[in-house]
Coordinates of C-alpha atoms and ligand atoms in Angstrom, one line a residue:
X488 CA -26.7 66.5 1.8
X489 CA -24.3 63.3 0.7
X490 CA -25.5 60.2 2.0
X491 CA -23.8 57.0 2.3
X492 CA -25.9 53.9 2.2
X493 CA -24.2 50.8 3.7
X494 CA -25.8 47.6 2.4
X495 CA -26.4 49.9 -0.5
X496 CA -25.9 46.7 -2.9
X497 CA -28.7 44.8 -1.3
X498 CA -32.5 44.9 -1.5
X499 CA -33.7 47.4 0.8
X500 CA -30.3 49.7 0.3
X501 CA -30.5 49.6 -3.5
X502 CA -34.1 51.0 -3.2
X503 CA -33.0 53.9 -1.0
X504 CA -30.2 54.9 -3.3
X505 CA -32.8 54.5 -6.2
X506 CA -34.8 57.1 -4.6
X507 CA -32.1 59.2 -3.4
X508 CA -30.7 59.2 -7.2
X509 CA -34.2 60.3 -8.4
X510 CA -34.4 63.1 -6.0
X511 CA -31.1 64.4 -7.1
X512 CA -29.3 63.8 -3.7
X513 CA -25.6 62.8 -4.1
X514 CA -25.2 59.1 -2.6
X515 CA -22.6 56.2 -2.3
X516 CA -23.0 52.8 -1.7
X517 CA -21.0 50.8 0.8
X518 CA -21.3 46.9 0.8
X519 CA -19.0 43.9 0.6
X520 CA -21.2 42.0 -1.8
X521 CA -21.6 39.2 0.4
X522 CA -25.4 39.1 -0.1
X523 CA -25.9 42.1 -2.5
X524 CA -24.9 42.4 -6.1
X525 CA -23.1 45.2 -7.9
X526 CA -25.9 45.4 -10.6
X527 CA -28.3 46.5 -7.7
X528 CA -26.4 49.6 -7.2
X529 CA -27.9 52.3 -9.6
X530 CA -25.8 53.7 -12.4
X531 CA -23.3 56.5 -11.7
X532 CA -23.4 55.8 -7.9
X533 CA -20.1 54.9 -6.4
X534 CA -19.6 51.5 -4.6
X535 CA -16.9 51.0 -1.8
X536 CA -16.6 47.4 -1.6
X537 CA -15.8 47.2 1.9
X538 CA -16.4 45.1 4.8
X539 CA -17.9 47.0 7.6
X540 CA -16.0 44.8 10.2
X541 CA -13.1 46.3 8.6
X542 CA -12.4 49.5 10.7
X543 CA -9.7 51.2 8.6
X544 CA -11.4 50.3 5.3
X545 CA -14.7 51.9 6.5
X546 CA -12.5 54.9 7.5
X547 CA -10.9 55.1 4.2
X548 CA -14.5 55.2 2.6
X549 CA -15.8 57.8 4.9
X550 CA -12.7 60.1 4.2
X551 CA -13.0 59.7 0.3
X552 CA -17.0 60.3 0.2
X553 CA -17.3 62.5 3.2
X554 CA -20.9 61.7 3.7
X555 CA -23.2 64.3 5.8
X556 CA -25.8 61.3 6.3
X557 CA -25.5 57.7 6.7
X558 CA -28.1 55.0 6.4
X559 CA -26.9 51.9 7.7
X560 CA -28.6 48.7 6.2
X561 CA -25.7 46.4 5.9
X562 CA -26.2 43.4 8.2
X563 CA -26.0 39.9 8.8
X564 CA -29.7 39.2 7.9
X565 CA -30.3 35.6 8.6
X566 CA -31.9 34.7 11.9
X567 CA -31.1 31.1 11.6
X568 CA -27.6 31.9 11.0
X569 CA -27.4 34.0 13.8
X570 CA -28.7 31.3 16.2
X571 CA -26.1 29.0 14.5
X572 CA -23.2 31.6 14.7
X573 CA -24.2 34.4 17.2
X574 CA -20.4 35.4 17.4
X575 CA -20.4 36.2 13.7
X576 CA -23.6 38.0 13.8
X577 CA -22.4 40.3 16.4
X578 CA -19.1 41.0 14.7
X579 CA -21.3 42.1 11.7
X580 CA -24.1 43.6 13.3
X581 CA -22.8 44.9 16.4
X582 CA -19.2 45.5 15.5
X583 CA -19.8 46.8 12.2
X584 CA -22.2 49.3 13.5
X585 CA -19.7 50.6 16.1
X586 CA -17.0 51.1 13.2
X587 CA -19.8 53.3 11.2
X588 CA -20.6 55.2 14.5
X589 CA -16.6 55.9 15.1
X590 CA -16.4 56.9 11.5
X591 CA -19.6 59.1 11.9
X592 CA -18.2 60.8 14.9
X593 CA -15.0 61.3 13.3
X594 CA -16.3 63.0 10.3
X595 CA -19.0 65.6 9.4
X596 CA -21.8 63.0 9.5
X597 CA -25.0 64.9 11.2
X598 CA -27.5 61.9 11.0
X599 CA -27.3 58.3 11.2
X600 CA -30.3 56.0 10.3
X601 CA -30.2 52.3 11.3
X602 CA -32.0 49.4 10.0
X603 CA -33.7 47.8 13.0
X604 CA -36.5 45.0 12.8
X605 CA -40.0 45.1 14.5
X606 CA -40.6 41.5 14.2
X607 CA -37.2 40.7 15.7
X608 CA -37.4 43.0 18.8
X609 CA -40.8 42.8 20.0
X610 CA -41.5 39.1 19.7
X611 CA -45.1 37.8 19.5
X612 CA -47.6 40.7 19.1
X613 CA -51.2 40.2 18.4
X614 CA -52.3 43.9 17.8
X615 CA -50.1 46.5 16.3
X616 CA -47.3 47.4 18.5
X617 CA -46.3 50.8 19.3
X618 CA -42.5 51.7 19.7
X619 CA -43.0 51.8 23.7
X620 CA -44.0 48.3 23.5
X621 CA -41.8 45.7 25.6
X622 CA -38.9 44.5 23.7
X623 CA -38.1 40.9 24.0
X624 CA -35.6 39.4 21.0
X625 CA -35.3 35.9 21.1
X626 CA -32.8 35.1 18.5
X627 CA -29.0 36.6 18.4
X628 CA -30.2 38.5 15.3
X629 CA -33.0 40.4 17.3
X630 CA -30.6 40.9 20.2
X631 CA -27.8 42.5 17.9
X632 CA -30.4 44.8 16.5
X633 CA -31.6 45.8 19.8
X634 CA -28.0 46.1 20.9
X635 CA -27.5 48.5 17.8
X636 CA -30.5 50.5 19.1
X637 CA -28.9 51.2 22.4
X638 CA -25.5 52.2 20.7
X639 CA -27.5 54.7 18.9
X640 CA -28.3 56.4 22.2
X641 CA -24.4 56.4 22.7
X642 CA -23.9 57.8 19.1
X643 CA -26.0 60.6 20.0
X644 CA -24.4 61.2 23.7
X645 CA -20.9 60.7 22.5
X646 CA -20.9 62.4 18.8
X647 CA -24.1 64.5 19.0
X648 CA -25.5 62.5 16.0
X649 CA -29.1 62.6 15.1
X650 CA -29.5 58.6 15.4
X651 CA -32.5 57.2 14.1
X652 CA -33.8 53.4 14.3
X653 CA -36.4 52.2 11.7
X654 CA -37.9 49.2 12.9
X655 CA -39.3 47.6 9.7
X656 CA -42.1 45.0 9.5
X657 CA -41.7 42.2 6.9
X658 CA -40.2 43.9 3.7
X659 CA -41.2 42.6 0.4
X660 CA -40.7 43.6 -3.3
X661 CA -38.6 43.7 -6.4
X662 CA -35.0 42.7 -6.2
X663 CA -35.5 40.4 -2.9
X664 CA -33.4 37.1 -2.8
X665 CA -35.9 34.1 -3.7
X666 CA -33.4 31.8 -2.4
X667 CA -32.9 32.8 1.3
X668 CA -34.7 31.8 4.2
X669 CA -37.1 34.7 4.5
X670 CA -38.5 36.7 1.8
X671 CA -41.5 34.4 1.5
X672 CA -43.0 36.9 -1.1
X673 CA -39.9 36.4 -3.5
X674 CA -40.0 32.7 -2.7
X675 CA -43.7 32.1 -3.5
X676 CA -43.5 34.3 -6.5
X677 CA -40.7 32.7 -8.2
X678 CA -42.1 29.2 -7.6
X679 CA -45.5 30.0 -8.5
X680 CA -44.7 31.8 -11.7
X681 CA -42.8 28.7 -12.9
X682 CA -45.8 26.2 -11.8
X683 CA -44.1 24.9 -8.9
X684 CA -45.9 23.8 -5.8
X685 CA -45.4 25.9 -2.7
X686 CA -45.0 24.6 0.9
X687 CA -46.7 26.3 3.8
X688 CA -45.1 25.8 7.1
X689 CA -47.7 24.1 9.6
X690 CA -51.2 25.5 9.5
X691 CA -49.9 29.0 7.8
X692 CA -51.8 30.7 10.5
X693 CA -48.8 32.9 11.1
X694 CA -49.6 36.8 10.8
X695 CA -47.3 39.3 9.3
X696 CA -47.2 42.9 8.4
X697 CA -46.0 43.1 4.8
X698 CA -44.6 46.4 3.8
X699 CA -43.5 47.3 0.2
X700 CA -39.9 47.9 -0.3
X701 CA -40.5 51.1 -2.0
X702 CA -42.3 52.4 1.2
X703 CA -39.4 51.4 3.3
X704 CA -37.0 53.4 1.2
X705 CA -39.3 56.2 1.2
X706 CA -39.2 56.1 5.2
X707 CA -35.6 56.4 4.9
X708 CA -35.6 59.3 2.7
X709 CA -38.2 61.0 5.1
X710 CA -36.0 60.1 8.0
X711 CA -32.9 61.8 6.4
X712 CA -34.3 65.3 6.5
X713 CA -37.4 65.4 8.8
X714 CA -37.1 67.7 11.3
X715 CA -36.1 65.9 14.3
X716 CA -34.7 66.9 18.2
X717 CA -31.2 65.9 18.8
X718 CA -31.2 62.6 20.4
X719 CA -32.0 59.0 19.4
X720 CA -35.2 58.1 17.8
X721 CA -37.1 54.9 17.1
X722 CA -39.9 54.5 14.3
X723 CA -41.9 51.5 13.3
X724 CA -42.2 51.1 9.6
X725 CA -44.9 48.9 8.7
X726 CA -48.7 48.8 7.8
X727 CA -50.4 47.6 10.7
X728 CA -52.4 45.1 8.2
X729 CA -52.2 41.7 9.3
X730 CA -51.9 39.1 6.8
X731 CA -51.3 35.3 7.3
X732 CA -49.3 32.9 5.1
X733 CA -52.4 31.2 3.6
X734 CA -53.9 34.5 2.7
X735 CA -50.6 35.6 1.2
X736 CA -50.1 32.6 -0.7
X737 CA -53.9 33.2 -2.5
X738 CA -52.8 36.8 -3.1
X739 CA -49.6 35.7 -4.7
X740 CA -51.4 32.9 -6.5
X741 CA -54.0 35.7 -8.1
X742 CA -51.1 37.9 -9.0
X743 CA -49.3 35.4 -10.9
X744 CA -52.6 33.8 -12.7
X745 CA -53.3 37.4 -13.7
X746 CA -49.6 38.4 -14.6
X747 CA -49.0 35.2 -16.6
X748 CA -52.3 35.5 -18.6
X749 CA -51.8 39.2 -19.4
X750 CA -48.2 38.3 -20.7
X751 CA -49.9 35.5 -22.8
X752 CA -47.8 32.8 -21.0
X753 CA -50.5 31.6 -18.6
X754 CA -49.5 28.9 -16.1
X755 CA -51.2 26.2 -14.2
X756 CA -50.4 26.9 -10.4
X757 CA -50.7 23.9 -8.1
X758 CA -52.4 24.5 -4.9
X759 CA -50.0 25.0 -2.0
X760 CA -49.4 22.2 0.3
X761 CA -48.6 22.2 4.1
X762 CA -45.5 21.1 5.6
X763 CA -44.0 20.7 9.3
X764 CA -44.1 23.9 11.4
X765 CA -41.0 25.7 11.4
X766 CA -39.2 26.0 14.8
X767 CA -39.2 29.3 16.3
X768 CA -41.6 31.1 13.7
X769 CA -43.6 33.7 15.8
X770 CA -47.3 33.3 15.5
X771 CA -48.2 37.2 15.0
X772 CA -46.1 40.2 14.4
X773 CA -47.7 43.5 13.4
X774 CA -46.6 47.3 14.1
X775 CA -48.0 50.5 14.4
X776 CA -46.4 53.4 12.2
X777 CA -48.7 56.2 13.5
X778 CA -45.5 57.8 15.1
X779 CA -43.6 57.9 11.6
X780 CA -46.8 59.5 10.2
X781 CA -47.0 62.4 12.7
X782 CA -43.3 63.0 13.0
X783 CA -41.7 62.0 9.5
X784 CA -44.9 62.5 7.5
X785 CA -44.5 59.1 6.2
X786 CA -47.1 56.6 5.6
X787 CA -47.2 53.5 3.2
X788 CA -48.6 54.0 -0.3
X789 CA -49.0 50.3 -1.4
X790 CA -51.9 48.2 -0.5
X791 CA -50.7 44.5 -0.2
X792 CA -52.7 43.9 -3.4
X793 CA -50.8 46.4 -5.5
X794 CA -47.7 45.8 -3.8
X795 CA -47.9 42.2 -4.8
X796 CA -49.1 42.5 -8.3
X797 CA -46.0 44.9 -9.1
X798 CA -43.7 42.4 -7.5
X799 CA -45.1 39.2 -9.2
X800 CA -44.8 41.2 -12.5
X801 CA -41.2 42.2 -11.9
X802 CA -40.3 38.4 -11.1
X803 CA -42.1 37.5 -14.2
X804 CA -40.0 40.2 -16.4
X805 CA -36.8 39.0 -14.7
X806 CA -37.6 35.5 -15.9
Ligands
LIG1901 N1 -35.9 42.6 4.5 C1 -36.7 42.6 5.7 O1 -37.7 42.2 5.8 C2 -36.0 43.2 6.9 C3 -36.7 43.5 7.9 C4 -36.2 44.1 9.1 C5 -34.9 44.7 8.9 N2 -34.4 44.4 8.0 C6 -32.8 45.0 7.8 O2 -32.6 45.9 6.7 C7 -31.5 45.8 6.4 C8 -31.2 45.5 4.8 O3 -31.9 44.0 4.6 P1 -32.2 43.5 3.4 O4 -33.3 42.9 3.4 O5 -32.1 44.6 2.2 O6 -30.9 42.5 3.2 P2 -29.8 42.1 2.2 O7 -29.1 40.9 2.5 O8 -30.4 42.4 0.6 O9 -29.0 43.6 2.4 C9 -28.0 43.4 3.2 C10 -26.7 44.0 2.5 O10 -25.7 44.2 3.5 C11 -24.4 43.6 2.9 N3 -23.6 43.0 3.7 C12 -23.7 42.1 4.7 N4 -22.8 42.0 5.7 C13 -21.7 43.0 5.3 C14 -20.5 43.6 5.8 N5 -19.9 42.6 6.6 N6 -20.1 44.4 5.4 C15 -20.8 45.3 4.2 N7 -21.8 45.1 3.7 C16 -22.4 43.7 4.3 C17 -24.9 42.7 1.9 O11 -24.0 42.3 1.1 C18 -26.1 43.1 1.3 O12 -25.9 43.8 0.1 C19 -30.5 44.8 7.3 O13 -30.0 45.5 8.3 C20 -31.7 44.0 7.8 O14 -31.5 43.5 9.0 C21 -34.6 43.9 7.0

C-alpha cells in the first residue's frame, strides 16, 4: 500500500501520516500549506507542495508518488468563509476533489477516502444520527461536502474506485489550530493555560460529539484496508457522547488546573463568561458510529476526559 494523504500538513492529515508511519506504511503528503505546516509532516515523509485546484500539479504528484490509496483531507475548512466566499469553497472542496478523483482514475489507485462532516451535512440532530439520517446542509461548506459524497459515487461508477466518505463529528486534539473559528478545545486550552478568561457563546447549551484526532486517524487507517465491497460507502466517525460547551469548558478547566499544578506552574483560571450567541450555530449535533464498528472494526478509544487531559498537556508542553 502506498498512501497519499492530501491535507497531510494539517491537523487531521498529519495524525493519519503519523499512524501510517508507525505501521510501516509508505506514505506521502500533498498540501499547499495554506493552513497546514511543513513541521506537522512526520520526518521522512515526502511533501508535495501542491494546490488541489491545480490539476496538472496534482497529476505530477500522483505520477511521481504512484499511490495505491488516497486519503483526501485537504479542504477549505472554514464554515464562515464558505458563507462569505461560496465560490472559493466550491473551487477547493468540489473542483479540488474532482482533480483528485481524475488522477485516481488515471493511475493505479484502488481506494479513495474522503473527509466529510457529520455536523455539516445532517444539520440539527438531538439523538445520535445514523448514516441514513436525512441530510440538510445549510452552509456552503456542508453543501460542498455533500456534493463531494455524490462525486464519490461517480468515482466508483466511472473509475471503479472503492470510495469511502468518513463523516467526522467535532475533532479535537494535539496540533489543532487555536486561532481558528472552530476548534473550541484548542481555543479553550490555549486561553485557560495562560490564565485568560474564555467566552462562551450564548447560553453554552450547544451539544456536540467530540472525537479525538487519534481516533479519527485510526478510522482512516482502518478504512484504508477494511474489506469493503466495490462501491461508495459512508461511515460516521464520532462517539455518540453529547457534551455541551458549558460542560466542555468545565472539563478543560479541570484538565488545565491539574496539568499546570503537576508541572509546578499552577495557574489561576477565571470562570468563563457568556457572550452573544453566534449566528448559525447548531443546537445539537451527535452521530452514531455503530456502522463503522461493525464494518471497519473501528471504535473510539479516548473518553472525553482522557482525550482532553492529553490535549491540554500537549498545549502546555508546546508553551
Ligand atoms: N476538524 C474537524 O472537526 C473536522 C470535522 C469534519 C470534517 N473535517 C474535515 O477534515 C479534513 C481535515 O481538516 P482539519 O481539521 O485537519 O483542517 P486543517 O486546516 O488542519 O487541514 C486541512 C489541510 O488542507 C490543506 N489545504 C487547504 N486548501 C488546500 C488546497 N487548495 N490544496 C492543497 N491543500 C490544501 C491545508 O493547508 C491544511 O493543511 C477537512 O477536509 C475538513 O473539512 C474536519
